[in-house]
Amino acid sequence: MTASHFFSANCALFLSLSLATPVLAQKDQPHHIETTQSPGNSPASSPESTTPPLTAAETPSPSPAAPQLTDVLFKNLKARSIGPAVMGGRVSDIAIDPRNPFVFYVGLAHGGVFKTGDNGVSFDPIFDKQPVLSIGAIALAPSNSDVIWVGTGEANDRNSSGWGNGVYRSTDGGEKWQNVGLKESRAIGRIIVHPSKPEIAYVAASGHLWADGGERGLFETTDGGKTWKLVLQAPAPHNTRTGCSDVAFDPANPETLYAALYARQRTPWSFTSGPDVTGGVDAGGIFKSTNGGASWAKLTNGLPAQTGRIGLATGASNPRVVMAVVQSYEGGSSSITDLRSKSGGVFRSENGGESWTRVSAIDPRPFYFSQIRIDPANDQRVYLLQFALMVSDDGGRNFREDLSEKVHPDCHAFAIQPGTAPPPKPPKPEDKGKPPKPPVCQRLLLGTDGGVYQSFAAGKGWEHLNRIPAGEFYRLTLDDTKPYFRIAGGLQDNENWVGPSGVQSKEGIRNSDWIALAGGDGFYVVFDPSDRDLFYADSQQGEVHRLNLRNGELRRLRPEPLEGQPRYRFHWNSPLIGSVHKPGVIYLAGNHVFRLTDHAEKYAVISPDLTRNDPARTTAAGSGAENYGVVYSLAESPKRAGLLWAGTDDGRLWVTENDGGKWTELTNNLPEPARGQWVTRIEPSHLDANVAYVSTSAYTAGDDHPMILRTADLGKTWQPVTGDLPANAPVEVVREDLVNPRLLYAGTHFGLFASFDQGTHWIRIGDVPAVRVDDVQIHPHTSDLVIGTHGRSIAILDDTVPFREFTSEIAAKLAHLFSVRSVTGAYLQPGFVDANGKGVYRGANPPEGALFTVWVKEFTGDEIKITVTKSTGQPVANLKAPGVPGFTRLNWDLRPTKDVSVEYGGDDPKRLLPAGDYTAELSFGTLKMKQNFHVDIAEGITPR
């Protein structure tokens, strides 16, 4: 799979935008000009401007000539996906085409739906034009596999789980989709489709993870989703917290169904399920219908009470066999590391659910797993998904773990291809009289927290299909390596990594170009300022470590209190940032702020407990995902040394102006409703130390509305700059441009946005699909925008200087050519890209050569034409592009175009042109304008 398939959605949200007056361009970037500069002018200098520079507090009036802008005008400036795909991401479901098993579909918890038509050699995203990318379930109609049902919103109940907006249906193999309802279901764990009627489907909806209400239970449609009927739900009032976790057909009779009800709810500091959610009432359990869902009976004979999450499976080779993995609170619970339940476990019925036998006590971490499968050729072959893949050959009585070699832990999705059990071999003479070995289907697909795996040996060997860029990044950090800067970051359940923004090879950025930096779940990474091989990173609960890539030394360096002193609290995602002003100093945040020095070997506590320290909310057991009462956002002012900002998950906001000597609380200065909300990010201005932005979030309290605030007086007063961001898109990150204080970026749960007027109006940019964007970084020298997504790895929008320069005056012009950044030419190594097949993920390199960005106000029928000349006036290249409204980007590879070179008898047209000053002239209709830029050539190259 190539990265060109990554960001393919044409965003459909239309917003209006009024643009501000011009701002000064970045000092080391050439300013736009409308007349040709003389050859003696330096291309790196900016002409004097008659417009005074803006301060962070100024708010110019919008120009009345500014046109109405929509996000479709920005779609041609596409971010390039760089991967990686090496570590995959959480897979929620897999569906094999029953008509053509070389076609299968992968549903990602945060990254949409991918389809392969060549048995996993390559994958294409087919759901990117939809407004949500969190997937819970996929089902193909057995009678017509072009009919695909997708349930949005994963049902794995993690603290980081996304949510959806209902059920989608396609009738053409995923080319087009229609939302067919259940928009308030939020999370869908299973969809099953009638074996002969593709318009009949059942949907198991779990409902809102963080709040009461919504659409919960088992729903049926008989008309392809035009109408829905709630056929199974918990009795009121428990139906507000109880949903349906699973549903299965009797393989011999689609009128017979089995379904499981399950109550659960999260808060930021807890996770509760089963009777604890419903006031002690046992509202969950397994239910059976023999009339297509018209009526139901609860199955209890041999099953435990006080149930939580339940997974179901039926046996195709023996329809009377029904199996369930059942969470039960009877007798108490077990620790997260204990695989066995005191009363729950694996249960088996051989009479259609009339009675059950507990065959195994194994049921690890039920809220996250609870998936069981029966081999369609052999009801004794049972698979249980948990941390590892477990298998039984005696109907679930004994499980073994020998099928998990070289597989990422945390298994969630599993598909078995029917009909792949080989015929029995003729018996050997010495085996005469012995029963033949039972059949076992050989082709399996497994989805884990690390991606998709395929086996053709019944699980004895797995291929990792690491061709889907599904990484769930939390945070990114950039360095200044040349010619390609490096990007480091941490991912959900997949450690911390570092990789390049480009490579000097036509191979593109491959998985092998990324280096693992250790950790569990990865979060922040800090580059050592003086040693490029030294990294500092953290994992859940503040587990800071230092890794030396030269010698492999790994040092764990989390601050610990003295024996007998109160423990420090750290979040799942603890801030770890390097100081801009004091190289070598690192700040870490828990319930206190810590200053780490001497390569993080030493620490000092530089704040009191900055949280509310509510003892009722700081005692959750488990993995650390429910740790609460901590500093979640920590930021250092790039303008003023010693100025730190800290925001907590329990709604407190602080500032210190003397490196922690004294902290001032700003919480009460925040306006409602932001006051008391989770502080997701703080962004101090790069231009004015008194200015900062804060994003807050309340989706964990049932409120999805976004919130961004701005202060211009060091937190004394705040103004909202949320503007017209989508009302259902909580904000995870806000960034101010490094030069233009009116240019802002926001990463939300449903995509990436930019504002050109300091937050009044927001536009989707980068052609980024509606994936959760957890981090955005702007490279200080290249002005590249690096986008960290939680579900689709990393993308880069190259050279954002045109956004920086975009003004109402430019928007009102017929056309405009923006500044052209200086470029260094070099040859890419050929690699083996043309000979090693398509089954290699290749992240996109930056375009070779110079980038020309053009704005066109409206369609006139004219082409965009750019002529490139040397400083002597000699033409060296002519470029053309359609004159479509909006932004268009053209790329010149620093070689002469065919119309100005001789194919035979002339100089080699593949050789680079010499270093020097060049001019690009835009022609659009009668409009002409020029920009000068400089070209360097890498050392050792002999140019034309």
PDB file of C-alpha atoms in Angstrom, residues 481-613:
ATOM      1  CA  THR A 481      18.143  16.771  11.441  1.00  0.00           C
ATOM      2  CA  LYS A 482      18.913  17.627   7.809  1.00  0.00           C
ATOM      3  CA  PRO A 483      17.991  17.099   5.053  1.00  0.00           C
ATOM      4  CA  TYR A 484      15.005  15.342   6.656  1.00  0.00           C
ATOM      5  CA  PHE A 485      13.994  16.120  10.221  1.00  0.00           C
ATOM      6  CA  ARG A 486      13.057  13.272  12.533  1.00  0.00           C
ATOM      7  CA  ILE A 487       9.710  12.718  14.226  1.00  0.00           C
ATOM      8  CA  ALA A 488       9.364  10.912  17.544  1.00  0.00           C
ATOM      9  CA  GLY A 489       6.171   9.966  19.290  1.00  0.00           C
ATOM     10  CA  GLY A 490       4.269   7.479  21.369  1.00  0.00           C
ATOM     11  CA  LEU A 491       1.329   5.267  20.514  1.00  0.00           C
ATOM     12  CA  GLN A 492      -1.455   3.415  22.245  1.00  0.00           C
ATOM     13  CA  ASP A 493      -0.153  -0.035  23.205  1.00  0.00           C
ATOM     14  CA  ASN A 494       2.764   0.240  20.764  1.00  0.00           C
ATOM     15  CA  GLU A 495       5.701   1.875  22.527  1.00  0.00           C
ATOM     16  CA  ASN A 496       7.548   5.010  21.416  1.00  0.00           C
ATOM     17  CA  TRP A 497       9.146   5.378  17.982  1.00  0.00           C
ATOM     18  CA  VAL A 498      11.350   7.700  15.931  1.00  0.00           C
ATOM     19  CA  GLY A 499      11.500   7.974  12.166  1.00  0.00           C
ATOM     20  CA  PRO A 500      12.336  10.346   9.324  1.00  0.00           C
ATOM     21  CA  SER A 501      10.130  12.877   7.574  1.00  0.00           C
ATOM     22  CA  GLY A 502      11.685  11.723   4.310  1.00  0.00           C
ATOM     23  CA  VAL A 503      14.431   9.480   2.966  1.00  0.00           C
ATOM     24  CA  GLN A 504      16.989   9.846   0.200  1.00  0.00           C
ATOM     25  CA  SER A 505      15.492   6.932  -1.708  1.00  0.00           C
ATOM     26  CA  LYS A 506      12.682   6.245  -4.128  1.00  0.00           C
ATOM     27  CA  GLU A 507      11.688   3.409  -1.796  1.00  0.00           C
ATOM     28  CA  GLY A 508       9.832   5.967   0.315  1.00  0.00           C
ATOM     29  CA  ILE A 509       9.596   5.837   4.078  1.00  0.00           C
ATOM     30  CA  ARG A 510       9.365   2.153   4.915  1.00  0.00           C
ATOM     31  CA  ASN A 511       8.554   0.467   8.198  1.00  0.00           C
ATOM     32  CA  SER A 512      12.235  -0.400   8.524  1.00  0.00           C
ATOM     33  CA  ASP A 513      13.072   3.319   8.683  1.00  0.00           C
ATOM     34  CA  TRP A 514      11.385   3.552  12.091  1.00  0.00           C
ATOM     35  CA  ILE A 515      13.162   2.670  15.330  1.00  0.00           C
ATOM     36  CA  ALA A 516      11.392   1.536  18.478  1.00  0.00           C
ATOM     37  CA  LEU A 517      12.304   3.520  21.591  1.00  0.00           C
ATOM     38  CA  ALA A 518      10.818   1.086  24.143  1.00  0.00           C
ATOM     39  CA  GLY A 519       7.938   1.573  26.537  1.00  0.00           C
ATOM     40  CA  GLY A 520       4.495   0.053  26.961  1.00  0.00           C
ATOM     41  CA  ASP A 521       1.834   2.429  25.750  1.00  0.00           C
ATOM     42  CA  GLY A 522       3.888   5.304  24.369  1.00  0.00           C
ATOM     43  CA  PHE A 523       3.255   9.004  24.842  1.00  0.00           C
ATOM     44  CA  TYR A 524       5.824  11.835  24.931  1.00  0.00           C
ATOM     45  CA  VAL A 525       9.373  11.667  23.547  1.00  0.00           C
ATOM     46  CA  VAL A 526      12.125  14.238  24.105  1.00  0.00           C
ATOM     47  CA  PHE A 527      15.240  14.473  21.932  1.00  0.00           C
ATOM     48  CA  ASP A 528      18.442  15.066  23.870  1.00  0.00           C
ATOM     49  CA  PRO A 529      19.675  18.506  22.721  1.00  0.00           C
ATOM     50  CA  SER A 530      23.324  17.464  22.449  1.00  0.00           C
ATOM     51  CA  ASP A 531      23.251  13.754  21.589  1.00  0.00           C
ATOM     52  CA  ARG A 532      21.147  12.633  18.639  1.00  0.00           C
ATOM     53  CA  ASP A 533      21.174   9.016  19.842  1.00  0.00           C
ATOM     54  CA  LEU A 534      19.755   9.786  23.278  1.00  0.00           C
ATOM     55  CA  PHE A 535      15.999   9.838  23.874  1.00  0.00           C
ATOM     56  CA  TYR A 536      13.717  10.354  26.853  1.00  0.00           C
ATOM     57  CA  ALA A 537      10.241   8.876  26.677  1.00  0.00           C
ATOM     58  CA  ASP A 538       7.383   7.910  28.935  1.00  0.00           C
ATOM     59  CA  SER A 539       4.788   5.201  29.185  1.00  0.00           C
ATOM     60  CA  GLN A 540       1.642   4.934  31.269  1.00  0.00           C
ATOM     61  CA  GLN A 541       1.755   6.203  34.842  1.00  0.00           C
ATOM     62  CA  GLY A 542       4.829   8.382  34.348  1.00  0.00           C
ATOM     63  CA  GLU A 543       7.243   5.556  33.530  1.00  0.00           C
ATOM     64  CA  VAL A 544      10.037   7.748  32.211  1.00  0.00           C
ATOM     65  CA  HIS A 545      12.988   6.048  30.575  1.00  0.00           C
ATOM     66  CA  ARG A 546      16.162   7.076  28.774  1.00  0.00           C
ATOM     67  CA  LEU A 547      17.368   5.087  25.787  1.00  0.00           C
ATOM     68  CA  ASN A 548      20.763   5.282  24.121  1.00  0.00           C
ATOM     69  CA  LEU A 549      20.623   3.984  20.567  1.00  0.00           C
ATOM     70  CA  ARG A 550      24.399   3.631  20.319  1.00  0.00           C
ATOM     71  CA  ASN A 551      24.858   1.197  23.159  1.00  0.00           C
ATOM     72  CA  GLY A 552      21.310   0.032  23.901  1.00  0.00           C
ATOM     73  CA  GLU A 553      21.299   1.230  27.517  1.00  0.00           C
ATOM     74  CA  LEU A 554      17.795   1.670  28.921  1.00  0.00           C
ATOM     75  CA  ARG A 555      17.383   3.513  32.224  1.00  0.00           C
ATOM     76  CA  ARG A 556      14.031   3.756  34.032  1.00  0.00           C
ATOM     77  CA  LEU A 557      13.868   7.135  35.725  1.00  0.00           C
ATOM     78  CA  ARG A 558      10.381   7.815  37.092  1.00  0.00           C
ATOM     79  CA  PRO A 559      10.521  10.035  40.195  1.00  0.00           C
ATOM     80  CA  GLU A 560       9.672   8.147  43.360  1.00  0.00           C
ATOM     81  CA  PRO A 561       8.924   9.588  46.827  1.00  0.00           C
ATOM     82  CA  LEU A 562      10.712   8.586  49.974  1.00  0.00           C
ATOM     83  CA  GLU A 563       9.483   5.486  51.751  1.00  0.00           C
ATOM     84  CA  GLY A 564       6.507   6.342  53.911  1.00  0.00           C
ATOM     85  CA  GLN A 565       5.637   9.480  51.921  1.00  0.00           C
ATOM     86  CA  PRO A 566       2.497   9.925  49.774  1.00  0.00           C
ATOM     87  CA  ARG A 567       2.870   8.331  46.379  1.00  0.00           C
ATOM     88  CA  TYR A 568       3.039  10.496  43.289  1.00  0.00           C
ATOM     89  CA  ARG A 569       0.131  10.184  40.883  1.00  0.00           C
ATOM     90  CA  PHE A 570       0.757  10.026  37.161  1.00  0.00           C
ATOM     91  CA  HIS A 571      -1.729   9.907  34.321  1.00  0.00           C
ATOM     92  CA  TRP A 572      -2.012   7.318  31.596  1.00  0.00           C
ATOM     93  CA  ASN A 573      -0.496  10.054  29.392  1.00  0.00           C
ATOM     94  CA  SER A 574       1.907  12.107  31.537  1.00  0.00           C
ATOM     95  CA  PRO A 575       3.368  15.303  30.038  1.00  0.00           C
ATOM     96  CA  LEU A 576       7.135  15.145  29.400  1.00  0.00           C
ATOM     97  CA  ILE A 577       8.632  18.195  27.674  1.00  0.00           C
ATOM     98  CA  GLY A 578      12.136  19.480  27.032  1.00  0.00           C
ATOM     99  CA  SER A 579      12.927  23.061  27.999  1.00  0.00           C
ATOM    100  CA  VAL A 580      13.400  25.541  25.172  1.00  0.00           C
ATOM    101  CA  HIS A 581      15.398  27.910  27.358  1.00  0.00           C
ATOM    102  CA  LYS A 582      17.502  25.460  29.381  1.00  0.00           C
ATOM    103  CA  PRO A 583      18.882  22.693  27.177  1.00  0.00           C
ATOM    104  CA  GLY A 584      19.034  19.459  29.119  1.00  0.00           C
ATOM    105  CA  VAL A 585      16.184  20.335  31.482  1.00  0.00           C
ATOM    106  CA  ILE A 586      13.042  18.227  31.157  1.00  0.00           C
ATOM    107  CA  TYR A 587       9.697  18.836  32.840  1.00  0.00           C
ATOM    108  CA  LEU A 588       7.421  15.970  33.867  1.00  0.00           C
ATOM    109  CA  ALA A 589       3.925  16.291  35.298  1.00  0.00           C
ATOM    110  CA  GLY A 590       1.941  14.107  37.665  1.00  0.00           C
ATOM    111  CA  ASN A 591      -0.051  15.557  40.522  1.00  0.00           C
ATOM    112  CA  HIS A 592       3.086  17.684  40.956  1.00  0.00           C
ATOM    113  CA  VAL A 593       5.388  19.214  38.346  1.00  0.00           C
ATOM    114  CA  PHE A 594       8.914  17.800  38.331  1.00  0.00           C
ATOM    115  CA  ARG A 595      12.117  19.256  36.892  1.00  0.00           C
ATOM    116  CA  LEU A 596      14.488  16.549  35.629  1.00  0.00           C
ATOM    117  CA  THR A 597      18.194  17.281  35.180  1.00  0.00           C
ATOM    118  CA  ASP A 598      21.491  15.455  34.585  1.00  0.00           C
ATOM    119  CA  HIS A 599      20.047  13.334  31.769  1.00  0.00           C
ATOM    120  CA  ALA A 600      16.921  12.785  33.909  1.00  0.00           C
ATOM    121  CA  GLU A 601      18.967  11.060  36.634  1.00  0.00           C
ATOM    122  CA  LYS A 602      17.965  13.763  39.131  1.00  0.00           C
ATOM    123  CA  TYR A 603      14.652  15.413  39.834  1.00  0.00           C
ATOM    124  CA  ALA A 604      13.159  18.216  41.900  1.00  0.00           C
ATOM    125  CA  VAL A 605       9.507  18.748  42.781  1.00  0.00           C
ATOM    126  CA  ILE A 606       8.713  22.319  41.701  1.00  0.00           C
ATOM    127  CA  SER A 607       5.021  22.554  42.535  1.00  0.00           C
ATOM    128  CA  PRO A 608       2.547  21.578  45.214  1.00  0.00           C
ATOM    129  CA  ASP A 609      -0.194  19.137  44.327  1.00  0.00           C
ATOM    130  CA  LEU A 610      -1.965  21.164  41.633  1.00  0.00           C
ATOM    131  CA  THR A 611      -5.083  18.976  41.534  1.00  0.00           C
ATOM    132  CA  ARG A 612      -8.224  18.841  43.649  1.00  0.00           C
ATOM    133  CA  ASN A 613      -6.858  15.623  45.165  1.00  0.00           C
TER     134      ASN A 613
END
